[in-house]
Coordinates of C-alpha atoms and ligand atoms in Angstrom, one line a residue:
M1 CA 91.1 0.1 184.8
T2 CA 92.1 3.7 183.5
D3 CA 90.0 6.7 183.7
L4 CA 90.6 8.0 180.2
P5 CA 90.3 6.5 177.0
E6 CA 93.3 6.0 174.6
I7 CA 93.8 9.1 172.4
L8 CA 94.8 8.0 169.0
P9 CA 96.5 10.1 166.3
P10 CA 95.0 9.9 162.8
T11 CA 97.8 8.0 161.4
D12 CA 97.9 4.4 160.0
A13 CA 99.1 3.0 163.2
G14 CA 96.5 4.9 165.2
I15 CA 93.6 3.6 162.6
A16 CA 95.0 0.1 162.7
R17 CA 94.8 0.3 166.5
A18 CA 91.1 1.6 166.3
S19 CA 90.3 -1.1 164.0
S20 CA 91.8 -4.0 165.9
L21 CA 89.9 -2.5 169.0
L22 CA 86.6 -2.5 167.0
A23 CA 87.3 -6.1 165.9
R24 CA 87.7 -7.0 169.7
G25 CA 84.2 -5.6 170.4
K26 CA 85.3 -2.4 172.0
L27 CA 83.9 1.0 171.6
V28 CA 85.9 3.5 169.6
A29 CA 85.0 7.2 169.1
M30 CA 85.7 8.5 165.5
P31 CA 85.4 11.9 163.9
T32 CA 82.8 12.3 161.4
E33 CA 82.1 15.4 159.2
T34 CA 78.8 15.7 161.3
V35 CA 79.8 15.0 164.8
Y36 CA 82.0 12.3 166.8
G37 CA 80.4 9.0 166.4
L38 CA 80.7 6.0 169.1
A39 CA 81.6 3.1 166.8
A40 CA 81.1 -0.4 167.6
D41 CA 81.1 -3.7 165.1
A42 CA 77.4 -3.8 164.1
R43 CA 77.4 -7.4 163.8
N44 CA 78.7 -8.0 167.4
P45 CA 75.7 -7.8 169.8
Q46 CA 77.8 -7.4 172.9
A47 CA 79.5 -4.5 171.2
V48 CA 76.5 -2.8 170.0
A49 CA 75.1 -3.5 173.7
R50 CA 78.0 -1.4 174.9
I51 CA 77.0 1.4 172.8
F52 CA 73.4 1.6 174.3
A53 CA 74.7 1.0 177.9
A54 CA 77.5 4.0 177.5
K55 CA 75.1 6.4 176.2
G56 CA 72.2 5.6 178.4
R57 CA 70.4 5.1 175.0
P58 CA 66.9 3.7 175.0
A59 CA 66.9 0.3 173.2
H60 CA 63.9 1.6 171.0
N61 CA 66.1 4.3 169.5
P62 CA 67.9 2.6 166.6
L63 CA 71.4 3.2 165.4
I64 CA 72.9 4.4 162.1
V65 CA 75.1 1.9 160.2
H66 CA 78.4 3.4 158.7
L67 CA 79.9 1.7 155.7
A68 CA 82.8 2.3 153.2
S69 CA 81.0 1.7 149.9
I70 CA 77.6 2.0 148.2
D71 CA 77.9 -1.5 147.4
A72 CA 78.2 -2.5 151.1
A73 CA 74.7 -0.4 151.5
R74 CA 73.2 -2.4 148.7
A75 CA 74.2 -5.7 150.3
L76 CA 72.5 -4.7 153.6
A77 CA 69.3 -3.1 152.4
D78 CA 67.1 -3.0 149.3
L79 CA 67.6 0.8 148.1
P80 CA 64.5 2.4 146.3
A81 CA 65.3 4.1 143.2
Q82 CA 65.1 7.5 144.9
A83 CA 67.6 6.2 147.2
E84 CA 70.1 5.3 144.7
I85 CA 69.6 8.9 143.3
L86 CA 70.4 10.3 146.7
A87 CA 73.2 8.0 147.7
C88 CA 74.9 8.8 144.2
A89 CA 74.4 12.5 144.8
F90 CA 75.4 12.8 148.4
W91 CA 77.6 10.0 149.6
P92 CA 79.9 10.1 151.0
G93 CA 78.4 12.9 152.9
P94 CA 75.7 14.0 156.0
L95 CA 72.9 12.1 154.6
T96 CA 71.1 8.7 156.1
L97 CA 68.8 6.7 154.2
V98 CA 66.6 4.2 155.9
A99 CA 65.7 1.4 153.8
P100 CA 64.3 -2.4 154.1
L101 CA 66.8 -4.9 155.5
R102 CA 67.8 -7.8 153.3
A103 CA 67.6 -11.3 154.5
A104 CA 70.9 -12.5 156.1
H105 CA 72.2 -9.0 156.8
G106 CA 74.2 -10.1 159.6
L107 CA 73.6 -7.0 161.7
A108 CA 73.0 -7.5 165.5
P109 CA 69.1 -7.0 166.0
A110 CA 69.5 -4.1 168.5
V111 CA 71.1 -1.9 165.8
S112 CA 67.7 -1.5 164.1
A113 CA 65.8 -1.7 167.4
G114 CA 64.2 -4.8 165.7
L115 CA 62.7 -2.7 163.0
P116 CA 62.4 -4.3 159.5
T117 CA 64.5 -1.4 158.1
V118 CA 68.0 0.0 158.7
A119 CA 69.6 3.6 158.6
L120 CA 72.7 3.7 156.5
R121 CA 75.4 6.2 155.9
L122 CA 78.7 6.7 154.1
P123 CA 80.5 9.4 156.1
A124 CA 83.0 11.7 154.2
H125 CA 85.5 12.2 156.8
P126 CA 89.0 10.9 155.8
I127 CA 89.6 9.5 159.1
A128 CA 86.2 7.8 159.4
R129 CA 86.6 6.5 155.9
A130 CA 90.1 5.3 156.5
L131 CA 88.8 3.3 159.7
L132 CA 85.8 1.7 157.8
A133 CA 88.1 0.8 155.1
A134 CA 90.5 -0.9 157.6
F135 CA 87.9 -2.7 159.6
G136 CA 86.0 -3.7 156.6
G137 CA 82.5 -4.2 158.0
P138 CA 79.5 -2.4 159.0
V139 CA 80.0 0.0 162.1
A140 CA 77.1 1.3 164.1
A141 CA 77.8 4.8 165.3
P142 CA 75.5 7.3 167.1
S143 CA 76.8 10.5 168.4
A144 CA 79.4 9.9 171.2
N145 CA 77.7 11.8 173.9
P146 CA 75.3 10.7 176.9
S147 CA 71.9 10.2 175.5
G148 CA 70.2 13.6 175.4
R149 CA 72.9 15.8 176.1
I150 CA 74.8 18.2 173.5
S151 CA 76.6 16.1 170.6
P152 CA 80.3 16.2 170.5
T153 CA 82.3 18.0 167.8
T154 CA 85.7 17.6 169.5
S155 CA 87.6 14.8 171.1
A156 CA 87.6 16.9 174.4
H157 CA 83.8 16.9 174.3
V158 CA 83.7 13.0 174.1
V159 CA 86.2 12.6 176.9
A160 CA 83.9 15.0 178.9
G161 CA 80.8 13.1 178.1
L162 CA 82.1 9.4 178.1
G163 CA 85.3 9.1 179.8
A164 CA 86.7 5.8 180.0
Q165 CA 83.4 4.1 178.7
V166 CA 84.9 4.4 175.2
A167 CA 88.3 2.4 174.7
A168 CA 89.8 5.0 172.4
I169 CA 89.4 8.1 170.5
L170 CA 90.7 8.8 167.1
D171 CA 91.6 12.5 167.3
G172 CA 90.5 14.4 164.0
G173 CA 90.1 17.9 165.4
A174 CA 86.8 19.8 165.2
C175 CA 84.0 18.3 162.9
A176 CA 83.3 20.5 159.7
V177 CA 79.6 20.3 159.2
G178 CA 78.7 20.1 162.9
L179 CA 75.0 18.9 162.6
E180 CA 74.0 15.4 162.4
S181 CA 73.0 13.9 159.1
T182 CA 69.7 14.5 157.3
I183 CA 67.7 11.3 157.5
I184 CA 65.5 10.1 154.7
G185 CA 63.1 7.2 154.9
F186 CA 60.8 5.7 152.1
D187 CA 57.1 5.2 151.9
G188 CA 57.3 2.4 149.3
P189 CA 59.0 4.5 146.5
R190 CA 58.4 7.9 148.1
A191 CA 61.2 9.4 149.8
V192 CA 60.3 11.1 153.2
L193 CA 62.1 13.6 155.3
L194 CA 62.7 12.3 158.8
R195 CA 65.2 14.6 160.3
E196 CA 66.7 17.7 159.1
G197 CA 70.4 17.8 159.0
G198 CA 73.6 18.7 157.4
I199 CA 72.2 18.4 153.8
S200 CA 69.5 20.7 153.2
R201 CA 66.0 20.1 151.9
E202 CA 66.7 22.4 148.9
A203 CA 69.7 20.3 147.9
L204 CA 67.8 17.0 148.3
E205 CA 64.9 18.2 146.2
A206 CA 67.1 19.6 143.5
A207 CA 68.7 16.1 143.2
L208 CA 65.6 14.4 143.2
G209 CA 64.0 16.9 140.9
A210 CA 60.8 16.7 143.1
L211 CA 59.6 18.0 146.4
L212 CA 60.5 16.1 149.3
S213 CA 57.9 14.7 151.5
N214 CA 57.5 15.1 155.3
D215 CA 54.2 13.7 155.3
T216 CA 54.8 10.4 157.0
N217 CA 51.2 9.1 156.6
G218 CA 51.9 7.6 160.1
K219 CA 53.7 5.0 158.0
V220 CA 57.2 6.0 158.2
T221 CA 58.7 7.3 161.5
A222 CA 62.0 8.0 163.1
P223 CA 61.9 6.7 166.5
G224 CA 64.1 8.5 168.9
Q225 CA 63.5 11.9 167.6
L226 CA 62.2 13.3 171.1
A227 CA 61.0 16.7 171.5
A228 CA 63.8 17.7 174.2
H229 CA 67.2 16.5 173.0
Y230 CA 70.8 17.9 172.4
A231 CA 70.2 19.7 175.7
P232 CA 72.4 21.9 177.8
R233 CA 72.0 22.0 181.5
A234 CA 70.8 25.7 181.3
Q235 CA 67.5 27.0 180.3
V236 CA 67.4 28.2 176.7
R237 CA 65.4 31.1 175.2
L238 CA 65.1 31.4 171.4
N239 CA 64.6 34.4 168.9
V240 CA 66.0 36.6 171.4
T241 CA 66.9 40.2 170.4
Q242 CA 66.7 41.9 173.6
P243 CA 68.6 39.5 176.4
A244 CA 68.2 39.7 180.0
P245 CA 71.3 40.9 182.0
E246 CA 71.8 37.4 183.5
E247 CA 71.6 35.6 180.1
V248 CA 74.4 34.3 178.1
W249 CA 73.5 35.8 174.6
I250 CA 74.5 33.7 171.5
G251 CA 74.4 36.0 168.5
F252 CA 73.9 35.2 164.7
G253 CA 75.0 38.0 162.3
P254 CA 76.5 41.5 162.7
D255 CA 73.4 42.9 164.7
C256 CA 74.2 41.4 168.1
P257 CA 76.2 44.0 169.9
G258 CA 77.3 42.7 173.2
A259 CA 76.7 39.0 172.4
A260 CA 78.8 36.9 174.6
L261 CA 79.3 34.3 171.8
T262 CA 78.3 34.1 168.3
L263 CA 77.3 31.3 165.9
S264 CA 78.5 33.5 163.0
P265 CA 79.6 37.1 163.2
T266 CA 78.7 37.4 159.4
G267 CA 75.5 35.6 159.6
D268 CA 76.8 32.5 157.6
L269 CA 74.6 29.5 158.1
A270 CA 77.3 26.9 157.3
E271 CA 79.7 28.5 159.8
A272 CA 76.8 28.6 162.3
A273 CA 76.1 24.9 161.8
T274 CA 79.5 24.1 162.2
R275 CA 79.9 25.9 165.6
L276 CA 76.5 25.4 167.1
F277 CA 77.3 22.4 169.5
A278 CA 80.7 24.0 170.5
V279 CA 79.0 27.2 171.3
L280 CA 76.1 25.4 173.3
H281 CA 78.8 23.6 175.1
Q282 CA 80.6 26.9 175.8
A283 CA 77.7 28.6 176.9
D284 CA 76.5 25.8 179.2
A285 CA 79.8 26.0 181.1
M286 CA 79.1 29.6 181.8
G287 CA 76.4 28.2 184.3
R288 CA 74.0 31.1 183.3
P289 CA 70.6 30.8 181.4
I290 CA 70.9 31.0 177.3
A291 CA 69.4 33.3 175.0
V292 CA 69.9 32.7 171.3
A293 CA 69.4 35.3 168.6
P294 CA 67.2 34.6 165.8
V295 CA 68.3 32.3 162.9
P296 CA 66.8 32.3 159.4
V297 CA 64.9 29.0 158.7
Q298 CA 66.2 28.3 155.0
G299 CA 69.0 26.0 153.8
L300 CA 70.9 24.6 156.9
G301 CA 69.0 27.2 158.9
A302 CA 66.1 24.5 159.2
A303 CA 68.4 22.0 160.9
I304 CA 70.0 24.6 163.2
N305 CA 66.5 25.8 164.1
D306 CA 65.4 22.1 164.8
R307 CA 68.4 21.5 167.3
L308 CA 67.8 24.7 169.0
K309 CA 64.2 24.0 169.6
R310 CA 65.3 20.7 171.1
A311 CA 67.8 22.5 173.0
A312 CA 65.2 24.8 174.4
A313 CA 62.2 22.3 174.9
A314 CA 61.0 21.8 178.4
R315 CA 62.3 18.6 180.0
E316 CA 61.8 16.7 183.2
Ligands
AMP1 P1 71.6 9.4 165.6 O1 70.9 9.5 166.9 O2 72.1 10.6 165.1 O3 72.5 8.3 165.7 O4 70.2 8.9 164.7 C1 69.7 7.9 164.8 C2 68.4 8.1 164.4 O5 68.3 7.7 163.1 C3 67.7 7.4 165.3 O6 67.0 8.1 166.3 C4 66.0 7.4 164.4 O7 65.3 8.7 164.5 C5 66.7 7.1 163.1 N1 66.6 5.9 162.6 C6 67.7 4.9 162.6 N2 67.4 3.7 162.3 C7 66.0 3.9 161.7 C8 64.9 3.1 161.1 N3 65.2 1.9 160.9 N4 63.7 3.5 160.8 C9 63.6 5.1 161.2 N5 64.4 5.8 161.6 C10 65.7 5.3 162.0
MG2 MG1 72.9 12.0 169.1

């Protein structure tokens, strides 16, 4: 038993090796445009069980199934008309659609935590797409970090969080979007925003030509969206313009003189999204309380503020 996962280069040989490990029921970390995913064969119950064990993820928290094509999504689930519109507009990309499972879907029941619906996504990252094409089947992949901790945006984060619990890591450098996918569910035909993420509400509404509901009516919910999540070990304070001397101040924009770290020196929300988790990892390693400057809430700022709130939420 080695202490470290195999680090695979993103070459044809590396992808073939990763695909054969998946086919043997092993866990492989893969880069996606959002964060690194902990991939397993979604049809193999033992492989899926390994995901929950490695992350310490509660069994009631379902996984997102990653696919190579929209036809593969249509084969697994009944996509409502609005899902088709969103899939055509944003796939491949950081959008997850939750739709009713078809009969004979073949997925391990734990993937959807026993629900009659399944979460589906076509990632845009070329290495993830190459692995999905080589493997040729559905891949369950939550973020490759211990449950409740900061999401990994580099292979080094994966090694630090999961070590040899993952058989191999396909190394694709740093993730471009840096935030998890936006999750959309459906209340009958009506699209409902379940989790803010890498595609903004404004972009989704423009594609639908309609306002997106986040009134779930109690009918559509996203299990596993806990208040305290994505958490550093240190205390986190938000909307701080005057940090205390002992705090590591994370700035945003040009008006944060003396900030130890910054999400974006120019106040660019896409850059802040890309850097968010890496900056939280860095700040946490400094071993002092963390203070974060205000980040506006429009566009990607909504998802950034959502993740910051979870990082700052009181926890046991
Ligand atoms: P992640 O933790 O980024 O892998 O995203 C998984 C999240 O997707 C879960 O925590 C749920 O909130 C959501 N999700 C997955 N499957 C379903 C489903 N069938 N119904 C509602 N939400 C789901
Ligand atoms: Mg996660």
